[in-house]
XYZ file of C-alpha atoms in Angstrom:
384
model
C -55.408 -93.204 -38.426
C -56.277 -90.992 -41.598
C -55.482 -93.555 -44.060
C -57.640 -95.921 -41.814
C -60.530 -93.499 -41.764
C -60.421 -93.110 -45.571
C -60.210 -96.903 -46.399
C -63.004 -97.600 -43.887
C -65.109 -95.259 -45.655
C -64.536 -96.557 -48.834
C -65.061 -100.145 -47.884
C -68.294 -99.176 -46.407
C -69.678 -97.302 -49.230
C -68.332 -99.589 -51.979
C -70.906 -98.798 -54.655
C -70.814 -95.091 -54.063
C -67.052 -94.905 -54.552
C -66.827 -97.577 -57.558
C -68.952 -95.163 -59.457
C -67.136 -92.159 -59.080
C -64.070 -94.430 -60.056
C -66.013 -95.571 -63.397
C -66.896 -91.663 -64.118
C -63.021 -91.151 -63.632
C -62.233 -93.952 -65.950
C -64.655 -92.757 -68.676
C -62.755 -89.430 -68.505
C -59.726 -91.220 -68.549
C -60.842 -92.952 -71.767
C -62.233 -89.837 -73.592
C -58.668 -87.897 -72.860
C -56.566 -91.017 -73.988
C -58.525 -91.431 -77.464
C -58.430 -87.639 -78.085
C -54.831 -87.689 -77.803
C -54.542 -91.122 -79.600
C -56.667 -89.356 -82.374
C -54.352 -86.308 -82.157
C -51.368 -88.411 -82.674
C -52.697 -90.626 -85.377
C -53.885 -87.727 -87.506
C -50.709 -85.951 -87.003
C -48.880 -89.019 -88.071
C -51.039 -89.146 -91.144
C -49.654 -85.935 -92.196
C -46.353 -85.562 -91.147
C -44.936 -88.991 -91.128
C -43.008 -89.047 -94.159
C -41.684 -85.665 -93.739
C -40.683 -86.347 -90.221
C -38.733 -89.390 -90.839
C -36.887 -88.322 -94.020
C -33.364 -88.990 -93.940
C -32.254 -85.417 -94.648
C -32.282 -82.179 -92.370
C -33.436 -79.893 -94.937
C -36.154 -79.571 -97.239
C -36.035 -77.018 -100.538
C -39.005 -75.594 -101.902
C -39.613 -72.828 -104.631
C -39.891 -69.211 -103.055
C -43.041 -67.703 -102.546
C -45.340 -70.626 -102.345
C -45.700 -70.522 -98.707
C -44.112 -73.816 -98.087
C -46.931 -75.439 -99.977
C -45.462 -78.676 -101.592
C -47.949 -79.284 -104.144
C -47.206 -75.618 -105.375
C -43.825 -75.965 -105.224
C -41.397 -76.832 -108.301
C -37.722 -77.460 -108.372
C -35.962 -78.257 -111.524
C -32.675 -80.663 -111.771
C -30.596 -77.812 -112.432
C -31.842 -76.087 -109.444
C -30.826 -79.329 -107.642
C -27.344 -79.422 -109.087
C -26.628 -75.936 -107.971
C -27.783 -77.305 -104.440
C -25.326 -80.068 -104.643
C -22.196 -77.987 -105.172
C -22.608 -75.805 -101.856
C -20.050 -76.037 -99.203
C -21.501 -78.466 -96.205
C -24.184 -80.271 -98.595
C -23.458 -84.076 -98.255
C -26.105 -85.128 -100.533
C -29.293 -84.068 -102.178
C -32.650 -85.834 -103.924
C -35.493 -84.664 -105.448
C -38.925 -85.736 -104.301
C -42.038 -85.710 -106.185
C -45.716 -86.024 -105.142
C -49.115 -87.148 -106.773
C -51.994 -89.277 -105.856
C -53.130 -92.700 -107.332
C -55.124 -95.749 -106.448
C -53.661 -99.205 -105.863
C -56.168 -101.921 -107.086
C -56.279 -105.479 -106.103
C -57.034 -108.473 -108.566
C -58.290 -110.866 -105.467
C -61.114 -108.779 -104.679
C -59.888 -106.592 -101.865
C -60.981 -103.330 -101.836
C -59.183 -100.439 -103.867
C -56.685 -98.135 -101.791
C -56.062 -94.609 -102.062
C -52.235 -94.064 -101.876
C -49.750 -91.082 -102.316
C -47.498 -92.181 -104.964
C -43.957 -90.534 -104.471
C -41.385 -90.434 -106.656
C -37.535 -90.717 -105.302
C -33.942 -90.825 -106.436
C -32.624 -94.420 -105.601
C -29.953 -94.208 -103.234
C -30.563 -90.348 -102.361
C -32.262 -88.524 -99.763
C -35.926 -89.010 -99.846
C -35.906 -92.845 -100.782
C -37.028 -94.570 -97.302
C -34.830 -97.248 -95.500
C -36.354 -100.748 -96.095
C -37.269 -102.769 -93.117
C -37.424 -106.227 -95.207
C -36.355 -106.505 -98.702
C -34.270 -103.975 -100.861
C -33.751 -100.523 -101.985
C -34.880 -99.482 -105.416
C -32.678 -100.226 -108.379
C -32.546 -98.311 -111.641
C -34.366 -95.025 -111.822
C -36.523 -96.456 -114.787
C -37.399 -99.817 -112.858
C -40.818 -100.920 -112.273
C -40.134 -101.200 -108.788
C -41.811 -100.011 -105.664
C -41.383 -99.744 -102.018
C -44.285 -99.616 -99.976
C -45.246 -98.256 -96.783
C -45.879 -100.425 -93.819
C -49.503 -99.108 -93.846
C -50.181 -100.491 -97.237
C -49.050 -104.057 -96.147
C -51.262 -103.766 -92.718
C -54.286 -102.759 -94.658
C -53.947 -104.885 -97.469
C -52.490 -108.610 -97.999
C -49.425 -107.744 -100.108
C -45.759 -108.945 -99.471
C -42.554 -108.951 -101.010
C -42.501 -109.866 -104.908
C -46.050 -109.124 -105.196
C -47.110 -107.176 -108.123
C -48.877 -103.904 -106.890
C -51.038 -102.528 -109.579
C -51.872 -98.746 -109.333
C -54.628 -96.904 -111.179
C -54.131 -93.144 -112.446
C -56.079 -90.730 -114.823
C -54.061 -89.628 -117.651
C -55.804 -87.348 -120.192
C -59.288 -88.554 -120.362
C -58.411 -92.439 -119.526
C -57.600 -94.657 -116.660
C -54.390 -96.372 -116.905
C -53.014 -99.409 -115.239
C -49.193 -99.984 -114.354
C -47.958 -102.977 -112.505
C -44.962 -102.585 -110.164
C -43.032 -105.047 -108.201
C -42.499 -104.828 -104.676
C -38.949 -104.877 -103.838
C -39.323 -103.429 -100.075
C -41.255 -102.547 -97.530
C -40.770 -99.523 -95.097
C -42.169 -98.653 -91.915
C -45.068 -96.093 -91.465
C -44.512 -93.322 -94.033
C -47.904 -91.625 -94.690
C -48.100 -88.506 -96.439
C -51.313 -86.548 -96.393
C -53.417 -88.996 -94.469
C -52.572 -91.580 -97.188
C -50.513 -94.616 -97.173
C -47.254 -94.133 -99.551
C -45.563 -96.100 -102.085
C -42.213 -95.170 -103.685
C -41.007 -95.569 -107.052
C -37.936 -94.321 -108.936
C -38.460 -90.590 -110.091
C -38.328 -91.615 -114.003
C -40.847 -94.133 -113.232
C -43.072 -91.570 -111.367
C -42.858 -89.512 -114.313
C -44.142 -92.151 -116.344
C -46.888 -93.443 -114.418
C -48.113 -90.458 -112.691
C -51.700 -88.770 -113.153
C -51.150 -86.153 -116.439
C -53.243 -84.150 -118.559
C -54.283 -84.497 -121.796
C -51.789 -82.275 -123.751
C -48.863 -82.796 -121.021
C -45.623 -83.920 -122.106
C -42.570 -84.756 -120.493
C -39.997 -82.868 -122.480
C -37.545 -80.766 -120.500
C -35.868 -80.922 -117.024
C -37.740 -83.080 -114.634
C -39.419 -81.010 -111.925
C -39.908 -82.143 -108.525
C -41.900 -80.735 -105.695
C -39.060 -80.341 -102.995
C -35.508 -81.377 -102.799
C -34.157 -83.013 -99.470
C -30.836 -82.195 -98.514
C -28.575 -84.126 -96.158
C -25.913 -81.901 -94.427
C -22.384 -83.003 -93.598
C -22.893 -81.636 -90.213
C -26.808 -82.083 -89.319
C -26.599 -79.473 -86.534
C -25.649 -76.688 -88.513
C -29.594 -76.216 -89.752
C -29.871 -72.411 -89.383
C -26.631 -71.775 -91.029
C -26.899 -74.109 -93.875
C -30.386 -72.896 -94.525
C -29.275 -69.365 -94.802
C -26.263 -70.643 -96.925
C -28.323 -72.199 -99.236
C -30.920 -69.554 -99.953
C -27.880 -67.029 -100.651
C -26.094 -69.412 -102.839
C -29.182 -70.477 -105.074
C -31.996 -68.097 -106.388
C -35.769 -68.480 -105.900
C -35.748 -71.226 -103.112
C -36.809 -71.456 -99.571
C -34.878 -73.585 -97.224
C -36.890 -75.226 -93.893
C -36.311 -78.009 -91.302
C -38.717 -80.972 -91.107
C -40.551 -79.681 -88.340
C -41.221 -76.230 -90.090
C -42.394 -78.274 -93.400
C -44.632 -80.638 -91.743
C -46.235 -77.739 -89.592
C -46.909 -75.963 -92.840
C -49.001 -78.737 -94.213
C -52.532 -77.560 -94.867
C -54.848 -78.186 -91.905
C -51.979 -79.568 -89.976
C -51.895 -76.515 -87.079
C -55.683 -76.323 -87.002
C -56.322 -79.834 -86.685
C -53.533 -80.245 -83.623
C -54.994 -77.086 -81.992
C -58.640 -78.181 -82.172
C -57.883 -81.514 -80.807
C -55.812 -80.329 -78.125
C -58.698 -77.760 -76.938
C -60.694 -80.793 -76.855
C -58.487 -82.352 -74.598
C -58.133 -79.428 -72.197
C -61.723 -79.047 -72.014
C -62.130 -82.677 -71.196
C -59.814 -81.916 -68.325
C -61.669 -79.249 -66.986
C -64.604 -81.155 -66.974
C -63.091 -83.787 -65.196
C -62.020 -81.187 -62.277
C -65.604 -79.969 -62.297
C -67.068 -83.540 -62.290
C -64.744 -85.039 -59.404
C -65.139 -81.868 -57.485
C -68.863 -82.255 -57.544
C -68.711 -85.478 -56.338
C -66.890 -84.950 -53.460
C -68.519 -81.747 -52.635
C -72.102 -83.849 -52.350
C -70.042 -86.436 -50.310
C -68.917 -83.802 -48.120
C -72.196 -82.224 -47.519
C -73.942 -85.776 -46.901
C -71.186 -86.528 -43.655
C -71.198 -83.142 -42.064
C -72.612 -84.709 -38.828
C -69.811 -87.407 -38.755
C -67.012 -84.985 -39.324
C -68.723 -82.951 -36.843
C -68.589 -85.902 -34.173
C -64.969 -86.767 -35.289
C -63.893 -83.017 -34.206
C -66.056 -83.168 -31.294
C -63.986 -86.313 -29.778
C -60.709 -84.568 -30.717
C -59.969 -84.840 -34.305
C -58.044 -82.291 -35.831
C -58.089 -80.583 -38.902
C -54.859 -82.210 -40.319
C -56.403 -85.882 -39.613
C -59.928 -84.992 -41.307
C -58.051 -83.329 -44.524
C -55.287 -86.115 -44.840
C -58.089 -88.431 -44.607
C -60.000 -86.985 -47.398
C -57.098 -86.419 -49.711
C -56.216 -90.075 -49.347
C -59.442 -90.903 -50.331
C -59.855 -88.533 -53.286
C -56.268 -89.670 -54.587
C -57.036 -93.474 -54.206
C -60.671 -93.371 -56.026
C -59.039 -91.020 -58.763
C -56.313 -93.414 -59.283
C -58.363 -96.355 -59.542
C -60.356 -94.646 -62.072
C -57.356 -93.831 -64.031
C -55.680 -97.362 -63.764
C -59.090 -98.765 -65.055
C -59.545 -96.144 -67.769
C -55.953 -96.420 -69.046
C -56.313 -100.301 -69.102
C -59.541 -100.303 -70.865
C -58.409 -97.724 -73.691
C -55.404 -99.643 -74.511
C -57.250 -102.912 -74.461
C -60.035 -101.520 -76.705
C -57.311 -100.077 -79.120
C -56.171 -103.411 -80.052
C -59.489 -104.088 -81.712
C -59.615 -101.171 -84.181
C -58.477 -101.862 -87.845
C -55.607 -99.941 -89.161
C -57.738 -97.507 -91.130
C -58.784 -96.048 -87.560
C -56.289 -93.035 -86.971
C -55.568 -94.168 -83.541
C -51.930 -94.093 -82.267
C -50.978 -94.546 -78.705
C -47.383 -93.328 -77.831
C -45.600 -93.809 -74.640
C -45.343 -90.048 -74.021
C -48.820 -88.853 -75.082
C -50.232 -91.864 -72.566
C -47.902 -90.805 -69.791
C -48.617 -87.375 -70.087
C -52.310 -87.969 -70.316
C -52.061 -90.249 -66.992
C -50.040 -87.942 -64.756
C -52.549 -84.964 -65.660
C -55.193 -87.155 -64.846
C -54.026 -88.165 -61.592
C -53.680 -84.469 -60.605
C -57.285 -83.356 -61.603
C -58.483 -85.733 -58.448
C -57.029 -83.664 -55.809
C -57.225 -80.426 -57.702
C -61.202 -81.103 -58.050
C -61.471 -82.356 -54.530
C -59.905 -79.009 -53.227
C -63.353 -77.303 -52.632
C -64.851 -80.381 -50.692
C -61.276 -80.295 -48.660
C -61.963 -76.490 -47.744
C -65.530 -77.478 -47.024
C -64.471 -80.335 -44.596
C -61.869 -77.889 -42.702
C -64.815 -74.947 -41.940
C -67.104 -77.513 -40.226
C -67.673 -76.565 -36.602
C -68.512 -79.704 -34.436
C -71.145 -78.005 -32.392
C -72.839 -76.554 -35.601
C -72.742 -79.803 -37.413
C -74.160 -81.702 -34.254
C -77.104 -78.858 -34.299
C -76.001 -77.796 -30.660
C -74.916 -74.172 -31.450
C -76.963 -71.408 -29.927
């Protein structure tokens, strides 16, 4: 009987309930896109570091885990390699560059990452082959580069950098394509470290003599679970370094934590607004049918029947709105170009949908309380 009453009223007032469902759908779309934006922007900052084929990152001490401020020489790297429990190490170098295209495609700002071929830091290739010699003019491109520009294996990628006061162009042969490996909101390309040292942006009087200095060193462990122990052992064995895991490293990226907390706050406020909007609609609905509820109670309907009918109604309308909003959001996301940092993940979508399924009944609690308090005689105007 409660479900019959609920669906009978929904069918009788289709327009009103469809309007409520569409409002829930819009709230769902907003929540999902905020979640997808948070994921997309987070990926843009952490993707390369998060996917590194090593468990620990070594920074210069006292630089607040700033990759741009950290300097690690090869002598330090060699000392790290000799510590018990270290399987392999690899220097990683970062700078910026611009990819230019002769076929008229728009230039693309990229992260130029120098890695040691065959060592931690070099990404696994999805198609093609790994990098060869340390001085070869070869490059592995991030999958985002391939998605944004029409390049493929065997093509020549031209990068533009500023050296001194002049812009220099360097041609690199694409030998591999990896998955998404953005760094600092830029697609990445990976070159051998000696090639990186030759093509990177440089000052007018800068020279390349002395030991080669990287920003960080990636450490692969023989026991990947011994993160804390090995971090302490490395810091004790080698002077003037700071060792952290990958999560700590990307969370220290400038702006990352502030960006994520801002988007999370927006998402929570959207949930709160959803509760108020849905609660307000069903409260108005309750006030409009006080007389009908009074009649039902007068002919013997219990509070349980009235309450269950209201809950069934709220859950149904809310669920319909969430389904419409989720389907519409996923369909709309397919039309976005790769440059838009919107990433839907299964976990984020599931969390948002389950949360939105709960806000309907939560928002309807006030109207449910009002329904249960209705007195039949008062509602029918017969009370003395």
